[in-house]
PDB file of C-alpha atoms in Angstrom:
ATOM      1  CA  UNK K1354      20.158 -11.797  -1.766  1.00  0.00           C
ATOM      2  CA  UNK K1355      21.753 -13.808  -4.350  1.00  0.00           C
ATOM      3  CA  UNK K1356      18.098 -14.409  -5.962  1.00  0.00           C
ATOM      4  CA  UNK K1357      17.939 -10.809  -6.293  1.00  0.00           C
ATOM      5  CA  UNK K1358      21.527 -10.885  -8.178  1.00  0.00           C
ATOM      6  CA  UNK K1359      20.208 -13.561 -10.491  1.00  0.00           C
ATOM      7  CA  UNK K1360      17.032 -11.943 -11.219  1.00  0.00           C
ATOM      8  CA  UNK K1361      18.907  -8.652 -11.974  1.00  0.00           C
ATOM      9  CA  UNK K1362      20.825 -10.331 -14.634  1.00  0.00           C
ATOM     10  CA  UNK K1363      18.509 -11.973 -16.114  1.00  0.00           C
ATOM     11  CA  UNK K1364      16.508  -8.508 -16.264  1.00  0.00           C
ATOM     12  CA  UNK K1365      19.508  -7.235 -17.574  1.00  0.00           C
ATOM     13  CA  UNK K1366      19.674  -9.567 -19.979  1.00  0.00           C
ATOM     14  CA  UNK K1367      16.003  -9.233 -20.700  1.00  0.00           C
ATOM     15  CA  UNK K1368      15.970  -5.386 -21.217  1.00  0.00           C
ATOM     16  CA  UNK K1369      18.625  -6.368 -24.206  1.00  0.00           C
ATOM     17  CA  UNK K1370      15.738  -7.609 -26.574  1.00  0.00           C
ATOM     18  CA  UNK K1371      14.480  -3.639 -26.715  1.00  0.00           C
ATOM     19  CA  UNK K1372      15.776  -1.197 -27.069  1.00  0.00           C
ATOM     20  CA  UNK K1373      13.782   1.511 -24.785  1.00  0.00           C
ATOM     21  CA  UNK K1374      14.134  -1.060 -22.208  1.00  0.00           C
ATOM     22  CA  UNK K1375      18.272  -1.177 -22.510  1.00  0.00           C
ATOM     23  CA  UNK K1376      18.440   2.676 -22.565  1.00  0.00           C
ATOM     24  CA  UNK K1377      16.661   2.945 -19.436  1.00  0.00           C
ATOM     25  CA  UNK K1378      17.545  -0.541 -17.554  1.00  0.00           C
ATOM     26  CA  UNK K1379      20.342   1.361 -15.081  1.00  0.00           C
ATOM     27  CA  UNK K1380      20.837  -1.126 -12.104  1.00  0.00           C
ATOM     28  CA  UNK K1381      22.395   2.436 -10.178  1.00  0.00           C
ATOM     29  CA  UNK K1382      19.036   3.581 -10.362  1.00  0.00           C
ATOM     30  CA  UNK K1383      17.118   0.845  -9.141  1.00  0.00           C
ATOM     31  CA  UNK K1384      15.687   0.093  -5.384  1.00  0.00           C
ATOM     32  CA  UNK K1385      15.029  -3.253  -3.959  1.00  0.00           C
ATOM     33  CA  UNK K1386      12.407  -3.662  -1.240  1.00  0.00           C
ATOM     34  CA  UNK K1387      12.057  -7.081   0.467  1.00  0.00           C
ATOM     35  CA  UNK K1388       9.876  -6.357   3.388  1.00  0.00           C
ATOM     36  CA  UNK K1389       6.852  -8.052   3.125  1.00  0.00           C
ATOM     37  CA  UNK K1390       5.182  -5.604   5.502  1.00  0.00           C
ATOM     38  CA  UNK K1391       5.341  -3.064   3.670  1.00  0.00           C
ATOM     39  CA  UNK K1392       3.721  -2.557   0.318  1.00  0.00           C
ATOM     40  CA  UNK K1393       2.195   0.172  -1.890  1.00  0.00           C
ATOM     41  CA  UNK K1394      -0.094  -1.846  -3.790  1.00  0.00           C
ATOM     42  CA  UNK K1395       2.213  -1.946  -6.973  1.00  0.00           C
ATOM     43  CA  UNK K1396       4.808  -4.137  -7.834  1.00  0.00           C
ATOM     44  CA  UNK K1397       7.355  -1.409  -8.570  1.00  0.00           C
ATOM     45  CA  UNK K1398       7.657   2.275 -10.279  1.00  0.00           C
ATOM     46  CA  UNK K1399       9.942   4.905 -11.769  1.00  0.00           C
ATOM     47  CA  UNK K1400      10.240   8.552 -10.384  1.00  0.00           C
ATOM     48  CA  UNK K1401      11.597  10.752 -12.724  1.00  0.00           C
ATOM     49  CA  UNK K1402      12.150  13.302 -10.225  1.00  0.00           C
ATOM     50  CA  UNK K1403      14.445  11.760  -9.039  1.00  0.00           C
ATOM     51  CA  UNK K1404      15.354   8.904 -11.819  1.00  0.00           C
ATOM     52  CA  UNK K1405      14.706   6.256  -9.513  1.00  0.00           C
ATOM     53  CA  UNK K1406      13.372   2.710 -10.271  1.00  0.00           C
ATOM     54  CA  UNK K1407      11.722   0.704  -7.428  1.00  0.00           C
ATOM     55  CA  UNK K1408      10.834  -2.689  -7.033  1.00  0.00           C
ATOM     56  CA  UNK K1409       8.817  -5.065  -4.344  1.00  0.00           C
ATOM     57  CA  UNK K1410      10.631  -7.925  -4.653  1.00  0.00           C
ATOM     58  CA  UNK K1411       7.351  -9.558  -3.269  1.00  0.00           C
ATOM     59  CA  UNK K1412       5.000  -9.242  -6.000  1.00  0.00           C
ATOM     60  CA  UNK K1413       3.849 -11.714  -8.001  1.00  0.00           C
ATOM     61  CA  UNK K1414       5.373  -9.969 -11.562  1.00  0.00           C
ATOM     62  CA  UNK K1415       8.992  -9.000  -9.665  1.00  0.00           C
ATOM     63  CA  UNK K1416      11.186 -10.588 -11.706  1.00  0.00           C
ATOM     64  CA  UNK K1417       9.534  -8.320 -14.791  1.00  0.00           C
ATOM     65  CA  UNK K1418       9.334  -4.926 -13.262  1.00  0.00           C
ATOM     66  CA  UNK K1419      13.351  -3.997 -13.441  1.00  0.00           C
ATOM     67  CA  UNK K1420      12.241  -4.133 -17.061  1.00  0.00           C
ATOM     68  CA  UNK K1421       8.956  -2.706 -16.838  1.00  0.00           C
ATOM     69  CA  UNK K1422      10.256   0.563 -15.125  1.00  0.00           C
ATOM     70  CA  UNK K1423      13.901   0.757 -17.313  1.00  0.00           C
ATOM     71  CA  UNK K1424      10.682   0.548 -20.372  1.00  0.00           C
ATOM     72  CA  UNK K1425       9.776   4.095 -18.147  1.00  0.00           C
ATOM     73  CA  UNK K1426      12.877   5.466 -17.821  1.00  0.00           C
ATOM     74  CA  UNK K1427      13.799   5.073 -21.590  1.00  0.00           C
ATOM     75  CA  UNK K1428      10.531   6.895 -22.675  1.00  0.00           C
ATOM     76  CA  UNK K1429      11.181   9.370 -20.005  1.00  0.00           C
ATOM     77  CA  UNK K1430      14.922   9.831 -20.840  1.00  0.00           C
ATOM     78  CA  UNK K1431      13.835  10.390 -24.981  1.00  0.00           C
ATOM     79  CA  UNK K1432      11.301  12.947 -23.439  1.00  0.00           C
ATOM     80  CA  UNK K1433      14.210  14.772 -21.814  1.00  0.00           C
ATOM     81  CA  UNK K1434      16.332  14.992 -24.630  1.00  0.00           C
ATOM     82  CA  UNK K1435      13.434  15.724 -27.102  1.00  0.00           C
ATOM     83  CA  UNK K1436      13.634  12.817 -29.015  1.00  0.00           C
ATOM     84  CA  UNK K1437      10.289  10.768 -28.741  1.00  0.00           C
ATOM     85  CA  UNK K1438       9.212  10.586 -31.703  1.00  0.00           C
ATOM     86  CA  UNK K1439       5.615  11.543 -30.668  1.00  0.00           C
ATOM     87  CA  UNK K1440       3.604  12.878 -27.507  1.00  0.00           C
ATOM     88  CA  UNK K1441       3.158  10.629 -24.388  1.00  0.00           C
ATOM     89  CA  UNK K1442       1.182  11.440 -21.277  1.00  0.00           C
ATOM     90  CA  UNK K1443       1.074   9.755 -18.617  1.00  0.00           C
ATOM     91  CA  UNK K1444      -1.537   7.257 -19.627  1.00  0.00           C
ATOM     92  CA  UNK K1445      -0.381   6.420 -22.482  1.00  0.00           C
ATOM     93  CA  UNK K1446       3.477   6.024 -20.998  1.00  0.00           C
ATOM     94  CA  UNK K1447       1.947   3.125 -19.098  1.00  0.00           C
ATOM     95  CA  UNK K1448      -0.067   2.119 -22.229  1.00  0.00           C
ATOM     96  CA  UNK K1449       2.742   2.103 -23.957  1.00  0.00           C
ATOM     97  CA  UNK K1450       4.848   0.341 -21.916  1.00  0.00           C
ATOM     98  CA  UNK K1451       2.553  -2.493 -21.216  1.00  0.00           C
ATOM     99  CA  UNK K1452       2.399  -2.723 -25.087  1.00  0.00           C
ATOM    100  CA  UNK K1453       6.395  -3.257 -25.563  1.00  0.00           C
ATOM    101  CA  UNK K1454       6.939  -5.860 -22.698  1.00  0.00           C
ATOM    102  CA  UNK K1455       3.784  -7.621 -24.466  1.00  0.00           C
ATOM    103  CA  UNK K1456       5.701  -7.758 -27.419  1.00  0.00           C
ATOM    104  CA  UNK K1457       8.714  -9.117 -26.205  1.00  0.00           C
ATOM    105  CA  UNK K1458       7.871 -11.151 -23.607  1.00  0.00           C
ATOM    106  CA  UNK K1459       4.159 -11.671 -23.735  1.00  0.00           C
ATOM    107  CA  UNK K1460       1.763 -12.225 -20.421  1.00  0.00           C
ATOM    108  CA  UNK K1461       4.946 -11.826 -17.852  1.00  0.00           C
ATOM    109  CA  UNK K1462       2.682  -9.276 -16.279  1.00  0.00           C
ATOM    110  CA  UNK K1463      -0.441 -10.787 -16.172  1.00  0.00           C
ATOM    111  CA  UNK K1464      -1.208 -12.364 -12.323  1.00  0.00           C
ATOM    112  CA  UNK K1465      -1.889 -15.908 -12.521  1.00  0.00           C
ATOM    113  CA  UNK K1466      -5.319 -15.901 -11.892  1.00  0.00           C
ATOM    114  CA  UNK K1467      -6.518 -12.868 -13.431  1.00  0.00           C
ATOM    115  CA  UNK K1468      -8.080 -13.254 -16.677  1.00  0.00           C
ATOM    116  CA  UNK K1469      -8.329  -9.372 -17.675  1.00  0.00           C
ATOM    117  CA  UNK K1470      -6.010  -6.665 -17.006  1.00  0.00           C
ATOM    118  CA  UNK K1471      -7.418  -3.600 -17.363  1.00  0.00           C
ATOM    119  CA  UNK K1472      -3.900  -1.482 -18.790  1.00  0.00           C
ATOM    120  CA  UNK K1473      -2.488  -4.041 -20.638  1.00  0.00           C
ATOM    121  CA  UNK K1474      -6.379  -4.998 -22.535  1.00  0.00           C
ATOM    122  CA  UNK K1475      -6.347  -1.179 -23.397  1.00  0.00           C
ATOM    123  CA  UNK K1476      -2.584  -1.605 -24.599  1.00  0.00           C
ATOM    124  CA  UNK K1477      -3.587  -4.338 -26.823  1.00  0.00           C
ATOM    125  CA  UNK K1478      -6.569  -1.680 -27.925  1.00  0.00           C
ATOM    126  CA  UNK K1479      -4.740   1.446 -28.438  1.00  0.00           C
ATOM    127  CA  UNK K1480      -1.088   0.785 -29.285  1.00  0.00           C
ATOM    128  CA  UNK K1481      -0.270  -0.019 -33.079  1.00  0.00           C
ATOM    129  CA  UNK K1482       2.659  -1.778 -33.718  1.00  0.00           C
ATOM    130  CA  UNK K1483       3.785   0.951 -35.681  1.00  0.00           C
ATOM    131  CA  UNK K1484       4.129   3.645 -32.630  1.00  0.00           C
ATOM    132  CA  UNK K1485       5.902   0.562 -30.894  1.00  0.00           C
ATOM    133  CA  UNK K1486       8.271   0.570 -34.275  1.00  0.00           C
ATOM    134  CA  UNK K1487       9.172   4.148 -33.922  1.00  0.00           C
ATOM    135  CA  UNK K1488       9.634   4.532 -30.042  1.00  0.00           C
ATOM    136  CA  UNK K1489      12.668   1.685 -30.289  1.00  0.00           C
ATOM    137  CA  UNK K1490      13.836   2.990 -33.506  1.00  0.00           C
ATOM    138  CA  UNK K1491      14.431   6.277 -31.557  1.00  0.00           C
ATOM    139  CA  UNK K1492      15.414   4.002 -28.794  1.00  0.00           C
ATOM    140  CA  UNK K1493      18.307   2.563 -31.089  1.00  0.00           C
ATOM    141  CA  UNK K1494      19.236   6.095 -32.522  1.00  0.00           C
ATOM    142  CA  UNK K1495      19.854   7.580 -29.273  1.00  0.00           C
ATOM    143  CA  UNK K1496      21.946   4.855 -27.890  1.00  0.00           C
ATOM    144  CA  UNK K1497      24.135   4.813 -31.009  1.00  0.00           C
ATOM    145  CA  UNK K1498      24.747   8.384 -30.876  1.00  0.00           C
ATOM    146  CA  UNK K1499      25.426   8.437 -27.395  1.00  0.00           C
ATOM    147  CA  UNK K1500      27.736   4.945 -28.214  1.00  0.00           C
ATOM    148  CA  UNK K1501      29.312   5.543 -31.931  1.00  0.00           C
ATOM    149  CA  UNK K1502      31.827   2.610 -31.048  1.00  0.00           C
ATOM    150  CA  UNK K1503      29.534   0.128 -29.425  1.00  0.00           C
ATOM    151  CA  UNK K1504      28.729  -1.342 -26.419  1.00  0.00           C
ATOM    152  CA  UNK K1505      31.205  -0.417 -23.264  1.00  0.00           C
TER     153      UNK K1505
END
């Protein structure tokens, strides 16, 4: 348990460097599973139904998914509120999302031994720094409107 406190931090901490990731890392919404019997095949994911993040505290990429999935609650939460500044399905949510933790905090996500990853080759392919540029500058917007005096 108190591994699961430190690596929530320092996910916390993490999420700071964007953004997207700070307006949807929300440790209320987040769901810890430590069972290693049970698995989905995923390390973790976000259901916006029900604005829920979940993590298997198992996989190999853990300690990145908290910021992973607040990355997919950001998006989803400038979707909401009609501010993205352009049109994301679900693909490209994912493709995008891979794309930003690249950029902050490079191969976290890549398995050891893999060589290629599918989403986040495709990320590299599809999404221009410029789209990355505009999603946190929304990001930013929308936390300083909803903040005028700061952080609380």
């Amino acid at each position: 348990p108190n591994d699961i406190v430190t690596d929530i931090h320092k996910a916390w901490l993490a999420a700071k460097r964007s953004p997207i990731a700070e307006l949807g890392f929300d440790i209320s919404k987040m769901k810890y599973s430590d069972d290693p019997g049970r698995t989905i095949g995923v390390s973790g994911y976000y259901r916006p139904s029900k604005d829920t993040m979940w993590t298997d505290v198992n996989a190999a990429s853990a300690k990145a998914t908290p910021v992973h999935e607040g990355i997919h609650r950001g998006i989803e939460i400038l979707r909401r509120e009609g501010k993205l500044p352009f049109k994301l399905n679900f693909r490209d949510d994912e493709l995008m999302t891979r794309a930003i933790m690249l950029k902050y905090f490079g191969s976290v996500e890549t398995p050891p031994n893999y060589k290629e990853h599918p989403q986040i080759d495709e990320a590299r392919k599809r999404i221009k720094p410029e789209m990355i540029k505009q999603l946190e500058e929304a990001a930013a917007q929308y936390i300083a409107d909803k903040r005028p005096m700061g952080p609380r």
